[in-house]
Short mmCIF file of C-alpha atoms in Angstrom, two decimals:
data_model
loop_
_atom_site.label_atom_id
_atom_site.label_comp_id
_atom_site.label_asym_id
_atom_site.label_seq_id
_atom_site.Cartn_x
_atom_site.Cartn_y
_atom_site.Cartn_z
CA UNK A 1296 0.58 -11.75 24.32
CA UNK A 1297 1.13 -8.89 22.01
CA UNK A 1298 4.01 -6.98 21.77
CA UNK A 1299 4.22 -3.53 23.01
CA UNK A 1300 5.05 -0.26 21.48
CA UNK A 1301 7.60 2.20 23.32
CA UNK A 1302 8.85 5.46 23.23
CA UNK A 1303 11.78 6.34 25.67
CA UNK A 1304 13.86 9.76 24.79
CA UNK A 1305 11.90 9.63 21.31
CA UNK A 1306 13.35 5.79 20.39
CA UNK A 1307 10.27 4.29 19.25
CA UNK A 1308 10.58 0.23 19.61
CA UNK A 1309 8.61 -2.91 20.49
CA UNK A 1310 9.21 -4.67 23.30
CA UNK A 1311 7.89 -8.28 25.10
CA UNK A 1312 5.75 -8.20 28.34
CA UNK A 1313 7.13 -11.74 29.06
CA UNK A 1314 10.49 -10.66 28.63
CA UNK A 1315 10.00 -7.40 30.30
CA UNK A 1316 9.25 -9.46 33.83
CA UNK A 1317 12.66 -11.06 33.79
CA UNK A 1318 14.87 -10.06 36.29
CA UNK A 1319 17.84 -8.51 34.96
CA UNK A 1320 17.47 -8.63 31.54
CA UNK A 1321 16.52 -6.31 29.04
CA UNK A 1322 15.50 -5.96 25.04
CA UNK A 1323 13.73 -4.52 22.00
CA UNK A 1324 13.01 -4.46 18.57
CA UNK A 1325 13.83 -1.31 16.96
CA UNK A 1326 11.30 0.50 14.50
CA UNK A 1327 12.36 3.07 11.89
CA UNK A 1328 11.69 5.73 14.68
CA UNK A 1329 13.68 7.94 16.69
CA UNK A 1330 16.96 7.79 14.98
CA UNK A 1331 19.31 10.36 12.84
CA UNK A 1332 19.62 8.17 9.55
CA UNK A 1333 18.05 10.08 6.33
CA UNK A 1334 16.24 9.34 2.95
CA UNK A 1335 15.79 5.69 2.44
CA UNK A 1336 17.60 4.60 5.91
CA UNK A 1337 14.75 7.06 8.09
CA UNK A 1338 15.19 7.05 10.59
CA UNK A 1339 16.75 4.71 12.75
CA UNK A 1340 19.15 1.98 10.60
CA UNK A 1341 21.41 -0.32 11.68
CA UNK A 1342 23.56 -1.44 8.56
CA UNK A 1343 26.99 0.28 8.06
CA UNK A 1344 26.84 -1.49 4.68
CA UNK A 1345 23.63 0.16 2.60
CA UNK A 1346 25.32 3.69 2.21
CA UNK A 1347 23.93 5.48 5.10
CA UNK A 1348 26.33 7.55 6.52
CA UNK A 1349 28.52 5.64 9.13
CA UNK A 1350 27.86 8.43 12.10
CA UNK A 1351 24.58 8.39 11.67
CA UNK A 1352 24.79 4.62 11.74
CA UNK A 1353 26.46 5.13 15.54
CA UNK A 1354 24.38 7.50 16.69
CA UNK A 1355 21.94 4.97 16.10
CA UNK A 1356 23.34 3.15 17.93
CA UNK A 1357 24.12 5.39 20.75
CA UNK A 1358 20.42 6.26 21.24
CA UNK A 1359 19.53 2.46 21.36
CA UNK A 1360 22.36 1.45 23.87
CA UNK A 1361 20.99 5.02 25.89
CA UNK A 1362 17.38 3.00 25.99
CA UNK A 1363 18.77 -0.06 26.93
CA UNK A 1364 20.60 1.16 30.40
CA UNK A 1365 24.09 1.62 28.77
CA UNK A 1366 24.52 5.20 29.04
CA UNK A 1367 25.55 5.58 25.09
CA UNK A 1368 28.60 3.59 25.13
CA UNK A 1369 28.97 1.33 21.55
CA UNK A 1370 31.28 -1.11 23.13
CA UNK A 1371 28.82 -2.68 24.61
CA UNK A 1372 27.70 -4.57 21.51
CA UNK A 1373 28.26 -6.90 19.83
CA UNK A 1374 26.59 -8.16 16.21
CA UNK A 1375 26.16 -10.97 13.79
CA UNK A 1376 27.37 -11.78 10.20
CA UNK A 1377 24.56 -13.17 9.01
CA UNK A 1378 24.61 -15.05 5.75
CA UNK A 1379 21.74 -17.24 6.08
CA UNK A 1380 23.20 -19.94 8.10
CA UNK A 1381 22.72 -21.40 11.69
CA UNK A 1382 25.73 -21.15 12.55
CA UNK A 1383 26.21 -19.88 16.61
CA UNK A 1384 28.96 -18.22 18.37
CA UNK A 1385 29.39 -17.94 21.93
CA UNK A 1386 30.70 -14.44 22.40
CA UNK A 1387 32.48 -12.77 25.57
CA UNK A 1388 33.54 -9.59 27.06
CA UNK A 1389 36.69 -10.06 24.43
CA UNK A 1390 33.60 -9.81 21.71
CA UNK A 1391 32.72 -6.35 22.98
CA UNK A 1392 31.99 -4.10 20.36
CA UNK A 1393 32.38 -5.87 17.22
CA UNK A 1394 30.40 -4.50 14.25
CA UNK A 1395 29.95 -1.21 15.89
CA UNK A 1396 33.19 -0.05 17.14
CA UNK A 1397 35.44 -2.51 15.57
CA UNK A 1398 35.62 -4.78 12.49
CA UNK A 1399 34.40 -8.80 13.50
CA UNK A 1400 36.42 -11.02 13.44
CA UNK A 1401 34.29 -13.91 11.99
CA UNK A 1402 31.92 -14.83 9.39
CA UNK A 1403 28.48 -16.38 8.72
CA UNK A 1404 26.78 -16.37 12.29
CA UNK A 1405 23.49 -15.95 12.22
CA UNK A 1406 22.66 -16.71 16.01
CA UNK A 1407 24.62 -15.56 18.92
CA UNK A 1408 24.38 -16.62 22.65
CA UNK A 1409 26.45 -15.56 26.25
CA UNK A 1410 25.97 -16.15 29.49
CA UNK A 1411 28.23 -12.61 30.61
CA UNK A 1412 26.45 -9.26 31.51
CA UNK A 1413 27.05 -5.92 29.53
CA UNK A 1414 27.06 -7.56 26.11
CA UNK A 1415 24.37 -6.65 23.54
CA UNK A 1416 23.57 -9.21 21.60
CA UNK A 1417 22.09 -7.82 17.98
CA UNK A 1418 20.67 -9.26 14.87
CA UNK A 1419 19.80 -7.20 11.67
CA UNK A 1420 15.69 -7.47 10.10
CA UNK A 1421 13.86 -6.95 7.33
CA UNK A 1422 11.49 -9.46 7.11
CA UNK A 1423 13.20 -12.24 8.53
CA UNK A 1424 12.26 -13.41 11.61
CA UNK A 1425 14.18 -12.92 15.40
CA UNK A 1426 14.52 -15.47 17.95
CA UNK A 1427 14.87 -14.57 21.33
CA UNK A 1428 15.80 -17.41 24.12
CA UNK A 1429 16.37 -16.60 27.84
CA UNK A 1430 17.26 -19.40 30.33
CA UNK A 1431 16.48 -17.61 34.16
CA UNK A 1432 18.19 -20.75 35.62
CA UNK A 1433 21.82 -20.31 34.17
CA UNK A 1434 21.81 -17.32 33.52
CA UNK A 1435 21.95 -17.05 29.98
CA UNK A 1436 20.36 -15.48 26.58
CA UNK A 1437 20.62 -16.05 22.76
CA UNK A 1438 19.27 -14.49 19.57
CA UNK A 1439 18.92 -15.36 16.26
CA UNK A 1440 18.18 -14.24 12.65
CA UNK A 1441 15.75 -17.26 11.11
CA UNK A 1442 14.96 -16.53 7.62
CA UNK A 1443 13.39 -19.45 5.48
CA UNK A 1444 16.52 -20.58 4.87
CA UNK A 1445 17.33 -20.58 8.56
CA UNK A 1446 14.11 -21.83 9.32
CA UNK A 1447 13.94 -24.71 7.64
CA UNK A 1448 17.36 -25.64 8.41
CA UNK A 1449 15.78 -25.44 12.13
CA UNK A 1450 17.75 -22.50 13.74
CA UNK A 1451 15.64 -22.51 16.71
CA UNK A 1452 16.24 -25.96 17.52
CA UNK A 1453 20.50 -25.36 16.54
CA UNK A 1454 19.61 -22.77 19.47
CA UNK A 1455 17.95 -24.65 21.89
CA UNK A 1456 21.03 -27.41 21.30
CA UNK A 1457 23.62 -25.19 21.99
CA UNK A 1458 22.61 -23.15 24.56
CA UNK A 1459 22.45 -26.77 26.03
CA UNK A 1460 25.99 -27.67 25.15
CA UNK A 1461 27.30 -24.61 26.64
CA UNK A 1462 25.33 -23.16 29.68
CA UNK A 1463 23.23 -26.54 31.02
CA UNK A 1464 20.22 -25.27 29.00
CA UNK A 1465 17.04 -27.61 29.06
CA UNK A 1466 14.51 -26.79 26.56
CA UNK A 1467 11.71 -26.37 29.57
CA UNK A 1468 14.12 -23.99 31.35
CA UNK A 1469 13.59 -21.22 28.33
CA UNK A 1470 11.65 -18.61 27.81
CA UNK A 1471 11.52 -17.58 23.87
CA UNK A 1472 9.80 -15.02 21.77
CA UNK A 1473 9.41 -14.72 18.03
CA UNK A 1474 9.46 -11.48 17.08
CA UNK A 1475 8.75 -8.40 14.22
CA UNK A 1476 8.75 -10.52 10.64
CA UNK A 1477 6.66 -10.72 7.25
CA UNK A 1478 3.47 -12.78 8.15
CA UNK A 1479 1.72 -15.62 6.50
CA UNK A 1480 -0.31 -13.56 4.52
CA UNK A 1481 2.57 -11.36 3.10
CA UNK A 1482 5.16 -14.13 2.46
CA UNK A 1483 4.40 -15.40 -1.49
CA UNK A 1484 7.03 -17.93 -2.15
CA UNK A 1485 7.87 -20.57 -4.91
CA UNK A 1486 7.71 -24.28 -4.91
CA UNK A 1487 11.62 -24.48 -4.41
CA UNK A 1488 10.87 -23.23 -0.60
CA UNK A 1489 8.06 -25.47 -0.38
CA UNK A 1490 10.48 -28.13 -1.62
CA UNK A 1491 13.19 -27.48 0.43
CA UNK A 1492 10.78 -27.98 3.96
CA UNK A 1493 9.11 -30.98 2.46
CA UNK A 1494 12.86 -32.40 1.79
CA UNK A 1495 13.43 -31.33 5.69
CA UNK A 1496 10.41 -31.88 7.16
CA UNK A 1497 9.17 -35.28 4.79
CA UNK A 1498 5.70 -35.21 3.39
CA UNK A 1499 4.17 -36.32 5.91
CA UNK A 1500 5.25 -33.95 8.70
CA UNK A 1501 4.45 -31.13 6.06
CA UNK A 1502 1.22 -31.91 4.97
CA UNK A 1503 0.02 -31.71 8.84
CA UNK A 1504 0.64 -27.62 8.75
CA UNK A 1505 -0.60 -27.05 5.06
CA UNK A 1506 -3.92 -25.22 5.16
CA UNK A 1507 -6.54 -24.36 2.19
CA UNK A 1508 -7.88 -21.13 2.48
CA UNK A 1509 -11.36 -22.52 3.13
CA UNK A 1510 -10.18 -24.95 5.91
CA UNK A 1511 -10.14 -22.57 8.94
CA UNK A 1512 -9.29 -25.20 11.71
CA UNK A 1513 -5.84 -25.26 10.84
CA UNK A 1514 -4.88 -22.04 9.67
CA UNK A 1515 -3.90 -20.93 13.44
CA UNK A 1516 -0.99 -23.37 12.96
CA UNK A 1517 0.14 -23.50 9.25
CA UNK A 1518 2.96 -23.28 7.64
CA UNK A 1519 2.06 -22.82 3.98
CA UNK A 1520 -0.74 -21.48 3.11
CA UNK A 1521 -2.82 -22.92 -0.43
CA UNK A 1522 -5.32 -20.40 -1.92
CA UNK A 1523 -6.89 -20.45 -6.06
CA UNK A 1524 -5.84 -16.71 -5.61
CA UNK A 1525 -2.04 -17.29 -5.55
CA UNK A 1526 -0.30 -17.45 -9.22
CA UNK A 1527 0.38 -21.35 -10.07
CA UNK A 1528 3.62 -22.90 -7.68
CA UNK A 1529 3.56 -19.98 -5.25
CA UNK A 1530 3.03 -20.62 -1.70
CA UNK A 1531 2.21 -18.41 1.41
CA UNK A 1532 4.67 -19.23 4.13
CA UNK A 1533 4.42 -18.50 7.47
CA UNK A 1534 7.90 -17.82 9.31
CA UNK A 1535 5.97 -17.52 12.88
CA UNK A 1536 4.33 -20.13 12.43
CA UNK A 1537 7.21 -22.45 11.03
CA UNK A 1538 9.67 -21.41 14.21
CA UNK A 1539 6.91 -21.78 16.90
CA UNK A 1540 7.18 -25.68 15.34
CA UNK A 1541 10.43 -26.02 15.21
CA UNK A 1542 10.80 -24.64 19.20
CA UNK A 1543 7.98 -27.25 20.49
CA UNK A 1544 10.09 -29.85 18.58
CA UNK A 1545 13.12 -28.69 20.55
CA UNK A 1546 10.95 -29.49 23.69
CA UNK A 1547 10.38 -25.57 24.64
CA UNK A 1548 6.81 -25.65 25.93
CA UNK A 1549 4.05 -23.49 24.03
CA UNK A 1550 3.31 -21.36 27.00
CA UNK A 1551 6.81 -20.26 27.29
CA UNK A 1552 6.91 -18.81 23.70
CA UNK A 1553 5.86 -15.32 23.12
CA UNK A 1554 4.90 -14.46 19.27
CA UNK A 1555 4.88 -11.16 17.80
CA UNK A 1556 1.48 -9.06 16.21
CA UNK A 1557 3.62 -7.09 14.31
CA UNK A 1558 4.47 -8.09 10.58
CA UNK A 1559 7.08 -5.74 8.91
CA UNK A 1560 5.57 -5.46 5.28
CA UNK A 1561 2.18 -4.80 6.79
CA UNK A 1562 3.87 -1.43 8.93
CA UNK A 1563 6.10 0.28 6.04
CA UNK A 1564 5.90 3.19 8.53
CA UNK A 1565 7.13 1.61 11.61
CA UNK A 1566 9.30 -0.93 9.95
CA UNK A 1567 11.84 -1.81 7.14
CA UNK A 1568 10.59 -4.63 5.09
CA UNK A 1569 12.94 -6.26 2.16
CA UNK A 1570 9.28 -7.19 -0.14
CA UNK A 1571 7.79 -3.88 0.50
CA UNK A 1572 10.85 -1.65 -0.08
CA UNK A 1573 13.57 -3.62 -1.73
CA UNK A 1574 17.26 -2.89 -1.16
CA UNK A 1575 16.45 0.73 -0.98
CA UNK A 1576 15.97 0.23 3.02
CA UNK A 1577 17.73 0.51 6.15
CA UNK A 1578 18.14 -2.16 8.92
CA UNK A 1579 15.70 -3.36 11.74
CA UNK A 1580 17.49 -4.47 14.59
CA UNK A 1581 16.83 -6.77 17.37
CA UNK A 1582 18.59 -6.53 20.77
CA UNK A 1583 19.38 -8.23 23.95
CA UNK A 1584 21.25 -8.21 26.95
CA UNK A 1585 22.23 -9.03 30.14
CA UNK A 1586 22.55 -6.14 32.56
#
């Protein structure tokens, strides 16, 4: 199902209809509208670390945690230090508020997961891809920043694990979504990516989600994408594609995995995107919580 667009006190974001019908939880995906930031950073940006200013930054913030039920408190949140890893931390009310209201105390997570209520859970975008996971049965949520590098070191599946480990997760008790990142048709990339999946993957399990542009029956599930019109060792990846693999390894069922329409280079507008603007860019954010 396709995401939905929302406006709530002027905070544009996108938001998932399968996620929307659990009980007692709530999310989004911000867009670059409704915020304070200016210049490069319009409007609504999430880094402290770009040069925006730092209250615009937290009034950011404010507005978002005013959308999600929180009444504007910044406490509530807590964020990621993501480095590219897939690394997980299990964070607690004595989390609340790091990266917004006070300095983390940890390094190189890229995935974060809790089974307590009034804790945000946030992950910073612009192109790479989110991961949301939800487990109705215990009680318990987790979301993740996947970029290739996370992707083909199987975040998702380092998600699925641990959730496991720590809450009772089974893979069929999830609901996931896969949300706001650069699409298969946006994402050029050199061999050394397509190297490092084939290393991960093997050949063989590669080769099954390669697609040439003429073959059509398997471009709904590729991975890479092979077309004359691509400059010699360049590859089209697709991130989407390449996590909704990696969660049906993990045993999460299809049906229970909601992917986004929305690609962030394709919506310079509505979204930050790394290839489209470069480091003169805010933030994306994605966000979740139980209430």
């Amino acid at each position: 199902m396709r995401m939905t667009q929302k406006n709530k006190n002027g905070v544009v974001y996108l938001s998932f209809p399968e996620l929307e019908r659990i009980a007692g939880l709530r999310h989004l995906f911000s867009t670059r509208k409704g915020g304070v930031s200016r210049g490069e950073f319009s409007q609504m940006n999430f880094s402290f670390t770009r040069g925006d200013d730092p209250e615009a930054v937290r009034e950011n913030y404010r507005r978002i945690s005013e959308v999600l039920g929180y009444q504007g408190r910044l406490d509530v949140f807590v964020t990621s230090y993501q480095t590219h890893t897939v690394n997980i931390r299990r964070v607690s009310v004595l989390d609340s508020g790091k990266g917004v209201t006070r300095e983390r105390d940890y390094r190189d997570i890229d995935g974060l997961i809790t089974n307590e209520r009034g804790l945000v859970l946030t992950t910073f975008h612009a192109d790479c891809t989110p991961l949301y996971f939800v487990d109705e049965a215990h009680h318990a949520i987790g979301l993740a920043h996947s970029g290739w590098r996370g992707t083909v070191n199987d975040m998702a599946g380092e998600m699925v694990r641990r959730m496991g480990k720590e809450f009772g997760t089974a893979p069929s008790d999830l609901v996931c979504a896969i949300g706001p990142c650069i699409c298969g048709a946006c994402y050029e990339v050199g061999r050394d990516v397509y190297d490092a999946f084939e290393k991960k993957w093997g050949r063989e399990e590669l080769h099954r989600y390669i697609s040439k542009e003429e073959d059509r029956e398997t471009l709904e599930t590729a991975v890479f994408h092979l077309s004359p019109n691509l400059p010699e060792g360049k590859y089209l990846l697709d991130l989407r594609n390449a996590n909704l693999r990696n969660l049906e390894k993990a045993g999460v069922p299809r049906q229970k995995v909601a992917v986004t329409n929305y690609c962030t280079k394709e919506n310079p507008a509505l979204l930050f995107s790394h290839r489209a603007q470069g480091e003169k860019r805010g933030n994306l954010a994605a966000f979740l919580t139980l209430a």
